[in-house]
Short mmCIF file of C-alpha atoms in Angstrom, two decimals:
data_model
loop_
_atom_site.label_atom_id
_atom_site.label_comp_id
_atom_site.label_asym_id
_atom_site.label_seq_id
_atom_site.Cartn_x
_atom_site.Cartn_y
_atom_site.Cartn_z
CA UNK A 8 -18.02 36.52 -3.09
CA UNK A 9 -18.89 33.98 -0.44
CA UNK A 10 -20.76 31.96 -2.71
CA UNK A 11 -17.53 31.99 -5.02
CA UNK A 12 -15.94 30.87 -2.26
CA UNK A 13 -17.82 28.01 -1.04
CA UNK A 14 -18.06 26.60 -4.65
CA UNK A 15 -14.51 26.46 -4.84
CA UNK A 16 -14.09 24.73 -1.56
CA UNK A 17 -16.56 22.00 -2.58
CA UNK A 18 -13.99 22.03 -5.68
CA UNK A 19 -10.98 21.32 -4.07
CA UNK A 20 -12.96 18.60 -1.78
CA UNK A 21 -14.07 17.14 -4.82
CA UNK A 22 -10.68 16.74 -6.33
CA UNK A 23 -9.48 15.33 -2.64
CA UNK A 24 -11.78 12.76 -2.62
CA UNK A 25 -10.83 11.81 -6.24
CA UNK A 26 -7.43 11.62 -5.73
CA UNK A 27 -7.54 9.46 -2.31
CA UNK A 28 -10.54 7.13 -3.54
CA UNK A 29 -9.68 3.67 -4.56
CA UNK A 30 -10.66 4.25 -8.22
CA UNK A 31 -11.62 0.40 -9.99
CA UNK A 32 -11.94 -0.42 -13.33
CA UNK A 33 -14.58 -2.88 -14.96
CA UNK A 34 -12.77 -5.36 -16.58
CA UNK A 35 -14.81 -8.07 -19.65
CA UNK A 36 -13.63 -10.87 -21.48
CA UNK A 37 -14.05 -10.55 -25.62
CA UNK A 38 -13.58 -12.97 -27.97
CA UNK A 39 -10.55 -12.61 -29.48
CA UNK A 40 -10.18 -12.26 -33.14
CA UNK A 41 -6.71 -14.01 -33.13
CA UNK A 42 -7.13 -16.66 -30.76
CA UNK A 43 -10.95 -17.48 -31.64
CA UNK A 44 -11.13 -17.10 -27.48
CA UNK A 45 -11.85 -15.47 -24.87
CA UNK A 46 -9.40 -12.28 -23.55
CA UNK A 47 -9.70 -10.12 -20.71
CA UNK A 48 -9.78 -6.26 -21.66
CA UNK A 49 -10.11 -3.14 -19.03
CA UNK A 50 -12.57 -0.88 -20.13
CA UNK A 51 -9.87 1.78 -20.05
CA UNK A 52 -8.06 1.02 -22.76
CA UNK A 53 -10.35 0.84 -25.15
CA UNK A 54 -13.67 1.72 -26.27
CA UNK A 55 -16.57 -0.99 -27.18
CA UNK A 56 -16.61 0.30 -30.86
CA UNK A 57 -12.97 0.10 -31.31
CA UNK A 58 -12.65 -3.79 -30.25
CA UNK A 59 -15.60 -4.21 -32.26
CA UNK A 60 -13.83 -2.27 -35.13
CA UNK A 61 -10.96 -4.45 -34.51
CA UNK A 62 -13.36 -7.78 -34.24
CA UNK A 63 -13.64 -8.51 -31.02
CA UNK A 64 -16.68 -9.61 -30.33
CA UNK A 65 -19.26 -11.13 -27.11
CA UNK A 66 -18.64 -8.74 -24.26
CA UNK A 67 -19.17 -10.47 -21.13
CA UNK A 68 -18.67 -8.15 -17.70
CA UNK A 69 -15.66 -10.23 -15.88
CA UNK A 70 -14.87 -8.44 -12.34
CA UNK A 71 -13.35 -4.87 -11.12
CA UNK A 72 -9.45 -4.52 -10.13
CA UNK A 73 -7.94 -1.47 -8.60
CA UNK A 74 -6.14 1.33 -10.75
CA UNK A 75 -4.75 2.90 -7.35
CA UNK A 76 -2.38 0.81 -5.50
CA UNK A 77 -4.52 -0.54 -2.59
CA UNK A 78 -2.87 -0.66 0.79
CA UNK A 79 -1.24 -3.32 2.27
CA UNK A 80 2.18 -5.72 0.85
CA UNK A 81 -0.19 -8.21 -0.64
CA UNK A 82 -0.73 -5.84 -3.73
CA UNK A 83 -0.44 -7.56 -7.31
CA UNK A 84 0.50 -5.17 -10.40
CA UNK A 85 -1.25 -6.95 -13.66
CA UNK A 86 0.37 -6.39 -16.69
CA UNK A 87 -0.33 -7.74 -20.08
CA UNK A 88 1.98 -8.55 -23.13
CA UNK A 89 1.87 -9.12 -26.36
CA UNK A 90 2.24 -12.62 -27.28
CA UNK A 91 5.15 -13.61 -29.49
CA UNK A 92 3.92 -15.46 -32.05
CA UNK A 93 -0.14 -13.81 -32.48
CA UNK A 94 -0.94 -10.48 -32.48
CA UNK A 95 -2.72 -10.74 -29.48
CA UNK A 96 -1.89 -11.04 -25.61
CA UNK A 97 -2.39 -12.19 -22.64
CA UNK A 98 -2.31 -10.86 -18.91
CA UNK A 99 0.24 -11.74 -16.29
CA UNK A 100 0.80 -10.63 -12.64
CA UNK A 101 4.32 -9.37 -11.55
CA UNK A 102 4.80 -11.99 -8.81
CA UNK A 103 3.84 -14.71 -11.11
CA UNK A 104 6.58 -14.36 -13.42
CA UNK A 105 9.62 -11.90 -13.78
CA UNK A 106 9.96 -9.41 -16.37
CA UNK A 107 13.03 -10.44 -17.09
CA UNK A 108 11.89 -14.30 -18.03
CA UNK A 109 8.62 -12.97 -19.95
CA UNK A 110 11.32 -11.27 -22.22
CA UNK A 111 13.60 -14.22 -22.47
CA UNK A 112 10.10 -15.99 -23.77
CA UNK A 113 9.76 -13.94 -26.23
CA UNK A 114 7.41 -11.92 -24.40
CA UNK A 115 7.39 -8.09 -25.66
CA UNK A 116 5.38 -4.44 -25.17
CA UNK A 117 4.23 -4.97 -21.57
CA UNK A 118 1.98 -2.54 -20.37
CA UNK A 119 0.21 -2.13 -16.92
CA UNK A 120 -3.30 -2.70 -16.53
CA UNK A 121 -4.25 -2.94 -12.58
CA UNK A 122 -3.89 -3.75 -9.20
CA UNK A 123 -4.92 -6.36 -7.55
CA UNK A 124 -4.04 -8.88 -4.85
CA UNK A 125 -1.41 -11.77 -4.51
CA UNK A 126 -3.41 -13.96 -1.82
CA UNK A 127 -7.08 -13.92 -0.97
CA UNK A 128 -7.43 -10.90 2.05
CA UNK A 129 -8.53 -12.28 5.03
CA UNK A 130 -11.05 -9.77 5.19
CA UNK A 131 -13.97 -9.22 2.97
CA UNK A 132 -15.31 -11.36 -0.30
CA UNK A 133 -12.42 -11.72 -3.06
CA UNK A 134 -12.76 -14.55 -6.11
CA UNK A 135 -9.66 -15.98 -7.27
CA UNK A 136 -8.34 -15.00 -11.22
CA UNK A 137 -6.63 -18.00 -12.88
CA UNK A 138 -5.10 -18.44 -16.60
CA UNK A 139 -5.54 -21.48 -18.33
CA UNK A 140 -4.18 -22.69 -21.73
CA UNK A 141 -6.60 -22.10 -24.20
CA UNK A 142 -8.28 -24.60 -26.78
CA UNK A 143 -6.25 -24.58 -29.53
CA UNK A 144 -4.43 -27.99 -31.17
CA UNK A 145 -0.80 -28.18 -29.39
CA UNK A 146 1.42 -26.97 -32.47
CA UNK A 147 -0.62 -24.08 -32.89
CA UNK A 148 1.71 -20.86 -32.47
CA UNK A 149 -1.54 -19.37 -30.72
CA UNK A 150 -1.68 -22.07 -27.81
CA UNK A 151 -1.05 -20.35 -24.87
CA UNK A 152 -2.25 -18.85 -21.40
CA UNK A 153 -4.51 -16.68 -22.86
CA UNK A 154 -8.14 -17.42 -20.88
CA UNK A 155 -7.85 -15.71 -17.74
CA UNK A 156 -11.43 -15.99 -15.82
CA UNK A 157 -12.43 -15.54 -12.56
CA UNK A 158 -13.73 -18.23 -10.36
CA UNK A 159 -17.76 -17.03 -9.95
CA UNK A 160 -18.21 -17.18 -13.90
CA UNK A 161 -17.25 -21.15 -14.80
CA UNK A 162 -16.53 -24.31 -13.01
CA UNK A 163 -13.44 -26.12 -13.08
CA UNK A 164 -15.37 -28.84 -14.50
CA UNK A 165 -16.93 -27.04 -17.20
CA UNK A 166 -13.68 -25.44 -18.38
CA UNK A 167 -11.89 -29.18 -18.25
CA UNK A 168 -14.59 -30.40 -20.15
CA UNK A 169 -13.98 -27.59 -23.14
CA UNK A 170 -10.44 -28.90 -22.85
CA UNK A 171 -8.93 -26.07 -21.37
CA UNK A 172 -5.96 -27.13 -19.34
CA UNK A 173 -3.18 -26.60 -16.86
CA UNK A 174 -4.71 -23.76 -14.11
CA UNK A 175 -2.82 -21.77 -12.16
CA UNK A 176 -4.03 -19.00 -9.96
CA UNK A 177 -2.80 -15.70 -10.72
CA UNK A 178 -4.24 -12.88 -8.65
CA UNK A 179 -7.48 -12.09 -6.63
CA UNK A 180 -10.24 -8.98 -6.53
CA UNK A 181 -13.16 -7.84 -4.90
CA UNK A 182 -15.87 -10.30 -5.24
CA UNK A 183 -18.87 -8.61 -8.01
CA UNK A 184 -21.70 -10.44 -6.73
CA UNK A 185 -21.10 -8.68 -3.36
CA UNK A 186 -22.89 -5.46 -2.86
CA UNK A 187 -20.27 -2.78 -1.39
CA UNK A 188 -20.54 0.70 0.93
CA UNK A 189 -18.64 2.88 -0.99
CA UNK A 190 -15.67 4.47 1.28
CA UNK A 191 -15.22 7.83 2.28
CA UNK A 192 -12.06 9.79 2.83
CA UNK A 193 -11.29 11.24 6.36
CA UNK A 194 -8.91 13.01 7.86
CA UNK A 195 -7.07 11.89 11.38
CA UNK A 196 -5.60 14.45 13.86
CA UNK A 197 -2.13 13.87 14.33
CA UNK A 198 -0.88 13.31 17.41
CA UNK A 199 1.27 16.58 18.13
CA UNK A 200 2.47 15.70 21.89
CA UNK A 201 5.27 14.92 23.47
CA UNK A 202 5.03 11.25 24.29
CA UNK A 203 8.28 9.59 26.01
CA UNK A 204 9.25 6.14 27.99
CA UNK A 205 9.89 6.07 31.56
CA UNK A 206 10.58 2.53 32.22
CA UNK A 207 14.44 0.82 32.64
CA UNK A 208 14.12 -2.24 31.11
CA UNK A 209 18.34 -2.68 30.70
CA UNK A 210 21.15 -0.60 31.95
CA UNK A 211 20.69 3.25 32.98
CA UNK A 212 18.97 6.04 31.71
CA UNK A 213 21.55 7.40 29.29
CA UNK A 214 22.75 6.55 25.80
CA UNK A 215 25.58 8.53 25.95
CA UNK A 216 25.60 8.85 22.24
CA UNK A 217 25.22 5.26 21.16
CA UNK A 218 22.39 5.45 18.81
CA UNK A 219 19.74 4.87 20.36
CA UNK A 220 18.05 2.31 18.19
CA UNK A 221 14.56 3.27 17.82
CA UNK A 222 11.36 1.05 16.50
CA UNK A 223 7.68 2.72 16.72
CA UNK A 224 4.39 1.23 15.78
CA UNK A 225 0.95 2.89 15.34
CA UNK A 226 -2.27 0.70 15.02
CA UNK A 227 -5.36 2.39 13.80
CA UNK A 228 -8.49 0.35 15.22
CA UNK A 229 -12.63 1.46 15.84
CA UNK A 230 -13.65 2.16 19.08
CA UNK A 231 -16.79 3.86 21.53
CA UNK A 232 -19.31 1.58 19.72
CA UNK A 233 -18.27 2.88 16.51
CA UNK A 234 -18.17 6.25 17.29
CA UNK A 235 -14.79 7.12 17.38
CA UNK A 236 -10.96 5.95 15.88
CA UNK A 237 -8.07 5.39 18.06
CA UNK A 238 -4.45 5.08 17.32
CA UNK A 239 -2.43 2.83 19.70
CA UNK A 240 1.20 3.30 19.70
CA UNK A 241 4.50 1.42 21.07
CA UNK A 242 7.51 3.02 21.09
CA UNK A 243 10.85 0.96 21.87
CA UNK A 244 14.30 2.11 21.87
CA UNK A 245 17.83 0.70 22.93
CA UNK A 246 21.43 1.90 23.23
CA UNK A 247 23.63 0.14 20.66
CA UNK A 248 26.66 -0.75 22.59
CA UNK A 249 27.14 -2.18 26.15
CA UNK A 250 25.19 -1.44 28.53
CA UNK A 251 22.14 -1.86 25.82
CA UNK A 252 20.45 0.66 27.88
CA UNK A 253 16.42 0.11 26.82
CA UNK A 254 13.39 1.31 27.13
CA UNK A 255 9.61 0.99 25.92
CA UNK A 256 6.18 2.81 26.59
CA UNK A 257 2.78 2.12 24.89
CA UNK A 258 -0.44 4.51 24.40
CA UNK A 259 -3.71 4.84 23.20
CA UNK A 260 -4.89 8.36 22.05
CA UNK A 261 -8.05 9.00 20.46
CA UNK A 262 -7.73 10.83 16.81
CA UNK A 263 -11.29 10.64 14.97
CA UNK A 264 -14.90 11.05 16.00
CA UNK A 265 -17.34 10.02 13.55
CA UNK A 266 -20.11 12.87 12.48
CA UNK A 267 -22.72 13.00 14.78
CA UNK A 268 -25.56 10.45 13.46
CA UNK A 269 -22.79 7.85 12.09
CA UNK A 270 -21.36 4.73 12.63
CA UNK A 271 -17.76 3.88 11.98
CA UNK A 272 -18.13 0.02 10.34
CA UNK A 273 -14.86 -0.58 8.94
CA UNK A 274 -11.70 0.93 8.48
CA UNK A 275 -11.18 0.27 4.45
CA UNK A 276 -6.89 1.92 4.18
CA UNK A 277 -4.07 0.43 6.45
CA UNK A 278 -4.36 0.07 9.60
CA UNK A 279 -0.96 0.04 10.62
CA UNK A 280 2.16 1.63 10.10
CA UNK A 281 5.85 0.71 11.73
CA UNK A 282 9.47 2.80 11.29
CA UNK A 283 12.78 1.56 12.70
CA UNK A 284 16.09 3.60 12.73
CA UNK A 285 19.16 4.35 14.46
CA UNK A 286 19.22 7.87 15.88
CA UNK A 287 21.84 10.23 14.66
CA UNK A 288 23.93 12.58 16.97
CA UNK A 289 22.48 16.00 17.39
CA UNK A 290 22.38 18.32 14.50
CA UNK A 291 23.18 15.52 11.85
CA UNK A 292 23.95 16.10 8.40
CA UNK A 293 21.68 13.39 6.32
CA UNK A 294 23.30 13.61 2.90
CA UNK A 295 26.20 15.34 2.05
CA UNK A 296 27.82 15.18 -1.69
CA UNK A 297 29.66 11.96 -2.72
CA UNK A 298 27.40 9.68 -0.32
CA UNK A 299 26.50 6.53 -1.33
CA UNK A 300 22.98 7.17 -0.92
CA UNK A 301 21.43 3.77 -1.06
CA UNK A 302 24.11 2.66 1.93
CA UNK A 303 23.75 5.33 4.20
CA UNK A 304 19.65 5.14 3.67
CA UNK A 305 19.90 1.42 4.51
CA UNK A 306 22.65 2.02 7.42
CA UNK A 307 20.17 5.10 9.21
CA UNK A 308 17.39 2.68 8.65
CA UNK A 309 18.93 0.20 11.01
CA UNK A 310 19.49 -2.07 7.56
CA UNK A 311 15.96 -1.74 6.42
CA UNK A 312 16.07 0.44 3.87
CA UNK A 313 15.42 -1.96 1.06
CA UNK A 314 12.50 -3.35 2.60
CA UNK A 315 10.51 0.05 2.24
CA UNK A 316 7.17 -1.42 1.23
CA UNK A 317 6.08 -0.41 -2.36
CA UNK A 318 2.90 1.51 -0.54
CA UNK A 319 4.54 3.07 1.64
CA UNK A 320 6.78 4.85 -1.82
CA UNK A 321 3.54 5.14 -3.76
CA UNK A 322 2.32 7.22 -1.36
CA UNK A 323 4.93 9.77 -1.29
CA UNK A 324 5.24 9.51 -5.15
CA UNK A 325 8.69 7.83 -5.32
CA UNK A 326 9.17 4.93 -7.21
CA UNK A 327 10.81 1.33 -5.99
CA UNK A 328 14.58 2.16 -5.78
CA UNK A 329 14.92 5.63 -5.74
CA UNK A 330 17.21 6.48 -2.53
CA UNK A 331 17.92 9.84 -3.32
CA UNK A 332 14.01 10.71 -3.11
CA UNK A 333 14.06 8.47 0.39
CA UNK A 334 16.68 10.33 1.42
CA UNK A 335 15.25 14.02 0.97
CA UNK A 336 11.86 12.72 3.29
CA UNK A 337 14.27 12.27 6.09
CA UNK A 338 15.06 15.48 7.54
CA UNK A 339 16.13 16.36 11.55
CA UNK A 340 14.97 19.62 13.02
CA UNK A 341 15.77 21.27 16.49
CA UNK A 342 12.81 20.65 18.99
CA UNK A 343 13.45 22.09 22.20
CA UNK A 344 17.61 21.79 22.34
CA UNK A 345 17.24 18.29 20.75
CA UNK A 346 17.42 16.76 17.15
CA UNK A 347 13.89 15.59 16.57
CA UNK A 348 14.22 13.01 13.45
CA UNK A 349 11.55 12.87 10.46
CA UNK A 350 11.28 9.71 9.24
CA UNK A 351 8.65 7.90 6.42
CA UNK A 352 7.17 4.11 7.85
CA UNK A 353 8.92 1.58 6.69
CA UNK A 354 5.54 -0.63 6.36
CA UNK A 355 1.96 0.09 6.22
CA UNK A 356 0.63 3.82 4.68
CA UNK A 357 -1.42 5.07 8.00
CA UNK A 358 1.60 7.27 9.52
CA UNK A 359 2.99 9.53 7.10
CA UNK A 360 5.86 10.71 9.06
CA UNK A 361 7.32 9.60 12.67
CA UNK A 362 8.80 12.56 14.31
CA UNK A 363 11.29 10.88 17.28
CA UNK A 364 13.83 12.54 19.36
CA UNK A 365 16.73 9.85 20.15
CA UNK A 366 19.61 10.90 21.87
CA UNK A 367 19.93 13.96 23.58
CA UNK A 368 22.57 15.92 25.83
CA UNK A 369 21.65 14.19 29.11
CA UNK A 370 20.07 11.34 30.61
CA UNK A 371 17.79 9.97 27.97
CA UNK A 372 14.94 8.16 29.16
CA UNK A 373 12.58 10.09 31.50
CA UNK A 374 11.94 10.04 35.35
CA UNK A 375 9.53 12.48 35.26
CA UNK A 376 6.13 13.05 33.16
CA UNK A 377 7.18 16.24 31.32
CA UNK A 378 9.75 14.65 28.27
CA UNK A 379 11.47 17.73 28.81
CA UNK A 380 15.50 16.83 27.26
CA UNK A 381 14.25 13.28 27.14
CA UNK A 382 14.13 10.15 24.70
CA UNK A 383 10.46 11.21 22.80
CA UNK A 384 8.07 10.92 20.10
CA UNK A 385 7.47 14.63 19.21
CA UNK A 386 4.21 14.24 16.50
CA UNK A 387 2.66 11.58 14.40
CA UNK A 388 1.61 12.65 11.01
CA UNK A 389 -1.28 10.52 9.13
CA UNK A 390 -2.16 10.07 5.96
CA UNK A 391 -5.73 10.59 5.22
CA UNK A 392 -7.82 7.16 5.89
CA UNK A 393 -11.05 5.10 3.92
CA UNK A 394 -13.71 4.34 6.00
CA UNK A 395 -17.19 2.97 5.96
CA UNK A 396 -19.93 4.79 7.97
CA UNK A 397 -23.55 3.47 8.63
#
């Protein structure tokens, strides 16, 4: 029975890991039966025999892109379509060019093929992917940005020389001629503690009901030689009307220590995570029927709630737009006499959920160290985190 039981533990680790891991696909350039040129083709969406069956031919390995959204607002979502006037395509990056004008071209059956990023990361190797009109005779119905190569395979000057013309840069991945540690998923502890301000920075201690407007921050950075993660938070918050009654605190709590033999290298997920609202009065009603959603999502969020970053939804499953399923992830809750708000980030994928007390019955921010009836964060919640260990 205990053996049953361990194997299905290491079963629902394994299907953690697989779900959190930033899964890549291989991605190889064929020569294209249609435009007598190279294409670019993830291995997922077809087998070798089929495009061979089809007559593709000269498989050459091109780079891996991400099939999970990676973290961060630089993230570029690759789709290709099927040209107009061939019955081929070609790939194109959202940011590049809008759905809306690929379809005006002509442009039809797009499909989604990866992730990868808009501008080179400033950390770690990445090769720029540019598309470049292919070969064929201008007149041809075929001529078109169909070669899409990375920068590591061929020169500028070689592809010039071929006569392939008019480059533009559309996207960039992980670099294939780097060697890299593989990541592992790990779990942070959250940060269950009352936390509040002390400090007057503007007008008194109470916000008598005006908001307060409230903007928290958690950074995620190594620390203790690599031994250990720490999570360094700033908290700010500020009555809405006259006398702008404000306050701020920062800390720095430890919430990971590596395994015992290991060496935290690099910290491979976001790092950082920020929220902004503008706290209700106690015992708030969110939603109630007949709202317009989207406005009062964007009015709680202090006007933000548009800005959401793409991430930040993927990672609670809701897709760009939806306000309704924003709306259900806020949720208040009575902590101690006072409404303790539940809030998503509104950037970055490290916090899952902010719990903050705003207003409460008396004076607001602290004068003492126990939080008690007081301006607070109540609990950070993280999402699980990549990491490289030596």
């Amino acid at each position: 029975m205990k053996r049953m039981f361990l194997l299905y533990v290491l079963f629902c680790l394994m299907i953690f890991s697989t779900v959190f891991a930033q899964q890549r696909v291989k991605v190889n350039r064929w020569v294209s039966p249609v435009f007598k040129d190279f294409i670019s083709i993830p291995e997922n969406k077809s087998t070798d025999a089929q495009l061979i069956s089809f007559g593709y031919k000269d498989k050459i390995f091109q780079y891996e892109a991400f099939l999970t959204i990676p973290a961060g607002n630089n993230v570029a979502v690759v789709n290709r379509w099927s040209h107009p006037n061939c019955g081929d395509f070609i790939i194109i990056a959202e940011h590049e060019i809008s759905d809306q004008q690929m379809t005006s071209f002509g442009y039809v059956n797009k499909q989604f093929l990866f992730y990868a990023y808009k501008t080179r990361p400033a950390n770690g190797a990445y090769v720029a992917v540019s598309r470049w009109i292919n070969t064929l005779p201008v007149g041809n119905p075929c001529r078109d940005f169909s070669l899409s190569i990375a920068e590591h395979e061929l020169t500028d000057t070689q592809l010039t020389s071929w006569g392939y013309t008019n480059k533009m840069v559309q996207f960039y991945v992980p670099d294939p001629r780097q060697k890299t540690n593989a990541s592992t998923t790990i779990t942070l502890t959250d940060i269950d503690e009352w936390l509040c301000p002390q400090a007057v920075l503007r007008g008194d201690r109470e916000f008598d009901g005006h908001g307060p407007r409230i903007k928290c921050e958690v950074t995620l950075s190594i620390g203790d030689a690599g031994k250990a993660l720490y999570a360094d938070i700033y908290f700010w918050a500020q009555e809405t009307v006259h006398d702008w009654s404000t306050t701020e605190r920062r800390w720095r709590k430890k919430v990971y220590d590596a395994p015992y033999g290991k060496t935290i290298t690099a910290i491979n997920s976001d790092k950082a995570s920020r929220t902004q609202f503008i706290s209700p009065a106690g015992g708030f009603q969110f939603l109630v029927p007949g709202n317009d959603v989207a406005s009062v999502v964007n009015g709680f969020l202090d006007g933000a709630g548009g800005t959401i970053s793409r991430a930040v939804l993927a990672s609670h499953g809701i897709p760009s737009g939806d306000f309704r399923a924003v709306a259900r992830l806020i949720t208040g809750a009575i902590n101690s006499g006072n409404t303790a708000v539940r809030v998503p980030a509104l950037e970055g994928t490290l916090v899952k959920f902010f719990h903050i007390v705003g207003d409460t019955g008396g004076a607001d921010i602290s004068d003492d160290d126990n939080c008690n009836d007081d301006t607070r964060i109540v609990k950070l919640e993280f999402n699980p985190v990549l990491v490289t260990f030596r």
